[in-house]
Short mmCIF file of N, CA and C in Angstrom, two decimals:
data_model
loop_
_atom_site.label_atom_id
_atom_site.label_comp_id
_atom_site.label_asym_id
_atom_site.label_seq_id
_atom_site.Cartn_x
_atom_site.Cartn_y
_atom_site.Cartn_z
N VAL B 55 27.68 69.94 14.33
CA VAL B 55 29.21 69.80 14.87
C VAL B 55 29.95 68.43 13.64
N GLN B 56 30.89 68.97 13.33
CA GLN B 56 31.88 68.41 12.03
C GLN B 56 33.21 68.36 12.70
N LEU B 57 33.68 67.07 12.65
CA LEU B 57 35.10 66.79 12.89
C LEU B 57 35.57 66.53 11.56
N GLN B 58 36.99 66.99 10.64
CA GLN B 58 37.12 66.51 9.80
C GLN B 58 39.10 65.81 10.39
N ALA B 59 39.21 64.67 10.60
CA ALA B 59 40.31 64.69 10.27
C ALA B 59 41.32 63.70 9.36
N SER B 60 42.59 63.99 9.12
CA SER B 60 43.58 63.74 8.66
C SER B 60 44.89 63.76 8.60
N GLY B 61 45.52 63.64 7.97
CA GLY B 61 46.99 63.39 8.30
C GLY B 61 48.23 61.73 8.30
N GLY B 62 47.08 60.72 8.67
CA GLY B 62 47.34 59.82 8.97
C GLY B 62 48.32 59.15 7.51
N GLY B 63 49.11 58.17 7.43
CA GLY B 63 50.75 57.27 6.53
C GLY B 63 50.78 56.58 6.95
N LEU B 64 51.66 56.19 6.16
CA LEU B 64 52.10 54.89 6.33
C LEU B 64 54.22 55.88 6.78
N VAL B 65 54.52 55.00 7.91
CA VAL B 65 56.04 55.88 8.13
C VAL B 65 56.21 54.91 9.28
N GLN B 66 58.18 54.71 8.77
CA GLN B 66 58.90 53.73 9.72
C GLN B 66 58.57 54.28 11.22
N PRO B 67 59.23 53.68 11.45
CA PRO B 67 59.78 53.46 13.10
C PRO B 67 60.25 54.37 13.60
N GLY B 68 59.79 55.09 14.46
CA GLY B 68 60.96 56.35 14.46
C GLY B 68 60.29 56.90 13.86
N GLY B 69 60.04 57.12 13.01
CA GLY B 69 59.48 58.59 12.03
C GLY B 69 58.13 59.60 13.07
N SER B 70 57.80 61.09 12.59
CA SER B 70 56.86 61.91 12.92
C SER B 70 55.50 61.21 11.93
N LEU B 71 55.06 61.78 12.54
CA LEU B 71 53.43 62.23 11.83
C LEU B 71 52.03 62.82 12.60
N ARG B 72 51.07 64.24 11.63
CA ARG B 72 50.84 65.56 12.81
C ARG B 72 49.44 65.32 12.33
N LEU B 73 49.03 64.33 12.72
CA LEU B 73 47.36 64.88 12.49
C LEU B 73 46.50 65.80 12.62
N SER B 74 45.79 66.36 11.66
CA SER B 74 44.99 67.27 12.24
C SER B 74 43.57 66.98 12.34
N CYS B 75 42.38 67.97 12.93
CA CYS B 75 41.40 67.80 12.66
C CYS B 75 40.39 69.25 12.73
N VAL B 76 40.06 69.12 12.15
CA VAL B 76 38.86 70.55 11.51
C VAL B 76 37.60 70.32 11.74
N VAL B 77 37.10 71.65 13.41
CA VAL B 77 36.54 71.68 13.54
C VAL B 77 34.53 72.53 12.96
N SER B 78 34.32 72.24 13.16
CA SER B 78 32.94 73.12 12.31
C SER B 78 31.51 73.45 13.36
N GLY B 79 30.84 73.72 13.92
CA GLY B 79 29.98 74.00 14.62
C GLY B 79 30.08 74.42 15.61
N PHE B 80 31.45 74.49 16.37
CA PHE B 80 31.62 75.64 17.22
C PHE B 80 33.36 75.98 17.58
N ASN B 81 33.51 76.62 18.35
CA ASN B 81 34.91 77.68 17.80
C ASN B 81 35.50 77.49 19.50
N LEU B 82 36.45 76.88 19.36
CA LEU B 82 37.45 76.19 20.13
C LEU B 82 38.07 77.33 20.98
N ALA B 83 38.15 79.14 20.41
CA ALA B 83 38.56 79.50 21.00
C ALA B 83 37.37 80.16 21.97
N SER B 84 36.27 79.79 21.72
CA SER B 84 35.47 80.73 22.53
C SER B 84 33.94 79.47 23.22
N ASP B 85 33.85 78.62 22.41
CA ASP B 85 32.98 77.84 23.19
C ASP B 85 33.14 76.76 23.76
N TYR B 86 32.35 76.55 25.35
CA TYR B 86 33.16 75.28 25.86
C TYR B 86 32.69 73.98 25.80
N HIS B 87 33.57 73.53 25.40
CA HIS B 87 34.28 71.74 25.15
C HIS B 87 35.18 71.69 25.71
N ALA B 88 34.90 70.33 24.98
CA ALA B 88 36.26 69.62 25.49
C ALA B 88 36.34 68.21 23.85
N ILE B 89 37.25 68.81 23.25
CA ILE B 89 37.68 67.68 22.00
C ILE B 89 39.47 66.69 22.70
N ALA B 90 39.10 65.43 21.89
CA ALA B 90 40.17 64.31 22.13
C ALA B 90 40.43 63.65 20.45
N TRP B 91 41.61 63.43 21.08
CA TRP B 91 42.55 61.78 19.96
C TRP B 91 41.44 60.83 20.65
N PHE B 92 41.48 59.95 19.77
CA PHE B 92 41.11 58.59 20.48
C PHE B 92 41.70 57.58 19.11
N ARG B 93 42.18 56.20 19.15
CA ARG B 93 43.27 55.21 18.59
C ARG B 93 42.37 54.38 18.86
N ARG B 94 42.39 53.20 17.45
CA ARG B 94 42.05 51.73 17.91
C ARG B 94 42.65 51.30 17.04
N ALA B 95 43.03 49.91 17.90
CA ALA B 95 44.20 49.08 17.22
C ALA B 95 43.33 48.12 16.77
N PRO B 96 44.49 46.82 15.37
CA PRO B 96 43.33 45.89 14.49
C PRO B 96 43.36 44.95 16.36
N GLY B 97 42.06 44.55 16.02
CA GLY B 97 41.48 43.67 17.54
C GLY B 97 41.60 43.79 18.51
N LYS B 98 41.48 45.50 18.78
CA LYS B 98 42.03 46.34 19.91
C LYS B 98 41.02 47.33 19.87
N GLU B 99 39.92 47.32 21.73
CA GLU B 99 39.21 48.53 21.69
C GLU B 99 39.82 50.10 21.65
N ARG B 100 38.83 50.47 21.84
CA ARG B 100 39.23 52.14 21.39
C ARG B 100 40.06 52.25 22.49
N LYS B 101 41.04 53.47 22.54
CA LYS B 101 41.86 54.01 23.84
C LYS B 101 41.46 55.76 23.17
N GLY B 102 41.54 56.55 24.72
CA GLY B 102 42.05 57.75 24.77
C GLY B 102 43.73 58.06 24.12
N VAL B 103 43.56 58.83 23.01
CA VAL B 103 45.35 59.23 23.53
C VAL B 103 45.59 60.35 24.20
N SER B 104 44.37 61.51 23.52
CA SER B 104 45.07 62.53 24.68
C SER B 104 43.78 63.34 24.65
N CYS B 105 43.17 64.53 25.30
CA CYS B 105 42.38 65.38 25.32
C CYS B 105 42.18 66.98 25.80
N VAL B 106 41.82 67.75 25.23
CA VAL B 106 41.79 68.83 26.13
C VAL B 106 40.43 69.38 26.01
N SER B 107 40.58 70.21 27.09
CA SER B 107 38.43 70.83 27.13
C SER B 107 38.95 72.26 28.25
N SER B 108 37.58 72.57 28.17
CA SER B 108 37.30 74.72 28.32
C SER B 108 37.58 74.13 29.99
N ILE B 109 37.65 72.79 30.85
CA ILE B 109 37.79 73.20 32.49
C ILE B 109 39.15 72.36 32.58
N ARG B 110 40.14 71.61 31.82
CA ARG B 110 41.47 71.60 32.01
C ARG B 110 42.49 72.80 31.71
N ALA B 111 42.86 73.08 32.84
CA ALA B 111 44.91 74.08 32.62
C ALA B 111 45.51 73.03 31.49
N ASN B 112 45.83 71.70 32.34
CA ASN B 112 46.54 70.68 30.96
C ASN B 112 45.54 70.04 30.05
N PRO B 113 46.18 69.54 29.21
CA PRO B 113 45.72 68.30 28.44
C PRO B 113 45.95 67.10 29.19
N VAL B 114 45.94 65.49 28.66
CA VAL B 114 45.90 64.78 29.19
C VAL B 114 45.85 63.98 28.50
N TYR B 115 46.58 62.73 28.48
CA TYR B 115 47.56 61.95 27.64
C TYR B 115 47.49 60.88 28.52
N LEU B 116 47.35 59.03 26.93
CA LEU B 116 47.22 58.02 27.60
C LEU B 116 48.71 58.13 27.97
N ASP B 117 48.95 57.59 29.44
CA ASP B 117 50.48 56.97 30.24
C ASP B 117 51.20 56.41 29.49
N SER B 118 50.84 55.80 28.67
CA SER B 118 52.19 54.45 27.39
C SER B 118 52.83 55.33 26.75
N LEU B 119 52.53 56.64 26.25
CA LEU B 119 52.73 57.24 25.42
C LEU B 119 54.06 58.21 25.74
N LYS B 120 54.24 58.10 26.76
CA LYS B 120 56.00 58.71 27.55
C LYS B 120 56.11 59.42 26.98
N GLY B 121 55.45 61.10 26.45
CA GLY B 121 55.67 62.22 25.80
C GLY B 121 55.78 62.33 24.77
N ARG B 122 55.34 61.26 23.78
CA ARG B 122 55.91 61.47 23.08
C ARG B 122 54.66 62.13 21.55
N PHE B 123 53.92 61.76 21.88
CA PHE B 123 52.71 62.65 22.12
C PHE B 123 51.91 63.74 22.15
N THR B 124 51.75 65.32 21.16
CA THR B 124 51.69 66.63 21.92
C THR B 124 50.10 67.13 20.76
N ILE B 125 49.19 67.29 21.77
CA ILE B 125 48.23 68.04 21.30
C ILE B 125 48.61 69.21 21.20
N SER B 126 48.06 70.54 20.42
CA SER B 126 47.87 71.38 19.89
C SER B 126 46.70 72.38 19.48
N ARG B 127 46.25 72.99 19.63
CA ARG B 127 45.46 73.77 19.21
C ARG B 127 45.36 74.61 17.90
N ASP B 128 45.25 75.34 16.34
CA ASP B 128 45.59 76.87 16.31
C ASP B 128 43.79 76.62 16.21
N ASN B 129 43.52 78.06 16.84
CA ASN B 129 42.21 78.56 16.98
C ASN B 129 41.69 80.02 15.31
N ALA B 130 42.72 80.31 15.31
CA ALA B 130 42.58 80.28 14.61
C ALA B 130 41.70 79.91 13.23
N LYS B 131 42.35 78.72 12.55
CA LYS B 131 41.69 77.42 11.85
C LYS B 131 40.90 76.77 12.48
N ASN B 132 40.92 76.61 13.40
CA ASN B 132 39.50 76.02 13.93
C ASN B 132 40.16 74.53 13.85
N THR B 133 41.23 73.92 14.19
CA THR B 133 41.42 73.18 13.86
C THR B 133 42.32 72.80 15.32
N VAL B 134 42.66 71.40 15.59
CA VAL B 134 43.35 70.81 16.58
C VAL B 134 44.53 69.83 16.03
N TYR B 135 45.30 69.85 16.44
CA TYR B 135 46.52 68.69 15.94
C TYR B 135 47.38 68.04 17.17
N LEU B 136 47.82 66.74 16.31
CA LEU B 136 48.41 65.50 17.28
C LEU B 136 49.66 65.82 16.35
N GLN B 137 50.76 65.74 17.29
CA GLN B 137 52.31 65.32 16.52
C GLN B 137 52.53 64.25 17.56
N MET B 138 53.19 63.13 16.71
CA MET B 138 52.98 62.38 16.56
C MET B 138 54.94 61.46 16.27
N ASN B 139 55.64 61.59 17.73
CA ASN B 139 57.12 61.93 16.98
C ASN B 139 57.72 60.31 17.72
N ASN B 140 58.70 59.71 17.16
CA ASN B 140 59.31 58.43 17.49
C ASN B 140 58.48 57.71 17.56
N LEU B 141 57.50 56.98 16.58
CA LEU B 141 56.38 56.57 16.28
C LEU B 141 56.94 54.87 16.83
N GLU B 142 55.99 54.19 16.92
CA GLU B 142 56.70 52.69 16.90
C GLU B 142 55.63 51.81 16.47
N PRO B 143 55.59 50.47 15.79
CA PRO B 143 54.96 49.80 15.72
C PRO B 143 53.27 49.31 16.37
N GLU B 144 53.51 50.07 17.65
CA GLU B 144 52.04 49.78 18.35
C GLU B 144 51.47 50.74 18.20
N ASP B 145 52.46 51.98 17.73
CA ASP B 145 50.89 53.09 17.49
C ASP B 145 50.11 53.18 15.84
N THR B 146 50.62 51.54 15.22
CA THR B 146 49.25 50.96 14.52
C THR B 146 47.59 51.61 14.76
N ALA B 147 47.34 52.76 14.21
CA ALA B 147 45.54 52.32 14.77
C ALA B 147 44.88 53.37 13.65
N VAL B 148 43.19 52.92 13.54
CA VAL B 148 43.23 53.90 13.37
C VAL B 148 42.56 55.26 14.05
N TYR B 149 43.03 56.60 13.63
CA TYR B 149 43.07 57.74 14.68
C TYR B 149 42.13 58.50 14.40
N TYR B 150 40.94 58.92 15.99
CA TYR B 150 39.39 59.86 15.34
C TYR B 150 39.96 60.78 16.55
N CYS B 151 39.27 61.75 15.71
CA CYS B 151 39.28 63.19 17.56
C CYS B 151 37.81 62.93 17.55
N ALA B 152 37.40 63.83 18.42
CA ALA B 152 35.75 63.36 18.62
C ALA B 152 35.45 64.58 19.92
N ALA B 153 34.63 65.34 19.77
CA ALA B 153 34.59 66.29 20.96
C ALA B 153 32.74 66.04 21.70
N ASP B 154 33.75 67.17 22.31
CA ASP B 154 31.59 67.45 22.94
C ASP B 154 31.61 69.16 23.78
N LEU B 155 30.45 69.11 23.56
CA LEU B 155 29.98 70.39 24.03
C LEU B 155 29.83 70.90 24.96
N VAL B 156 30.86 69.97 26.36
CA VAL B 156 30.67 69.41 28.20
C VAL B 156 32.05 69.75 28.08
N GLY B 157 32.56 69.70 28.92
CA GLY B 157 33.89 70.41 29.00
C GLY B 157 34.66 68.95 29.69
N GLY B 158 34.50 68.40 29.93
CA GLY B 158 34.93 66.88 30.36
C GLY B 158 35.62 66.07 30.07
N CYS B 159 37.38 65.83 29.80
CA CYS B 159 37.76 64.56 29.01
C CYS B 159 36.38 62.43 29.58
N TRP B 160 37.09 62.34 28.79
CA TRP B 160 36.44 61.77 27.42
C TRP B 160 35.49 62.16 26.45
N PRO B 161 35.44 63.01 25.85
CA PRO B 161 33.90 63.63 24.99
C PRO B 161 34.29 62.36 24.02
N THR B 162 32.62 62.16 24.01
CA THR B 162 32.13 60.95 22.49
C THR B 162 30.86 61.42 21.36
N LYS B 163 30.71 62.35 22.12
CA LYS B 163 29.35 62.95 21.62
C LYS B 163 29.61 63.10 19.83
N TYR B 164 30.73 63.51 19.29
CA TYR B 164 30.73 63.80 17.96
C TYR B 164 31.94 63.24 17.31
N TRP B 165 32.23 62.87 16.64
CA TRP B 165 33.23 62.19 15.92
C TRP B 165 33.31 62.24 14.47
N GLY B 166 34.31 62.59 14.22
CA GLY B 166 34.61 62.39 12.68
C GLY B 166 35.56 61.05 12.30
N GLN B 167 36.11 60.92 11.07
CA GLN B 167 35.64 59.85 10.40
C GLN B 167 37.01 58.94 10.52
N GLY B 168 37.94 59.25 10.85
CA GLY B 168 39.10 58.34 11.19
C GLY B 168 40.22 58.18 10.38
N THR B 169 41.75 58.10 10.71
CA THR B 169 42.59 58.37 9.09
C THR B 169 43.44 57.77 9.99
N GLN B 170 44.16 56.64 9.10
CA GLN B 170 44.85 55.47 9.46
C GLN B 170 46.19 56.30 9.33
N VAL B 171 46.97 55.47 11.04
CA VAL B 171 48.23 55.43 11.37
C VAL B 171 48.86 53.83 10.84
N THR B 172 49.94 53.93 10.25
CA THR B 172 50.40 52.67 9.86
C THR B 172 51.99 52.56 10.58
N VAL B 173 52.69 52.05 11.24
CA VAL B 173 54.37 52.04 11.32
C VAL B 173 54.42 50.72 11.32
N SER B 174 55.72 51.47 10.30
CA SER B 174 56.26 49.65 9.96
C SER B 174 57.58 50.01 8.89
N SER B 175 58.10 49.02 9.21
CA SER B 175 59.68 49.18 8.01
C SER B 175 59.01 48.41 7.08
#
């Protein structure tokens, strides 16, 4: 399994970014799995941001996101996205996608390389 994360960058407060996680080694449409986005802010512990899995009908989100982030997937591209809107300086972090071939959130077996998101004016 390999996960390739991308899409980070520098954005002003209130802006938007979409992160992508290209998955290889299993099929989002047909294989039993869980896949999630995590983030690690400077000096802080890693936190789960959003997760989808084969055993959950609905995505899971970090409570503090207040509906600003949306996880989605394109099965044809075997890619998972994290749409981040109304970004705040507190969202500055390295964002990672992670996955496992068991169904529960939050998966930690396979990791992408991380993509930096910086929210600053």
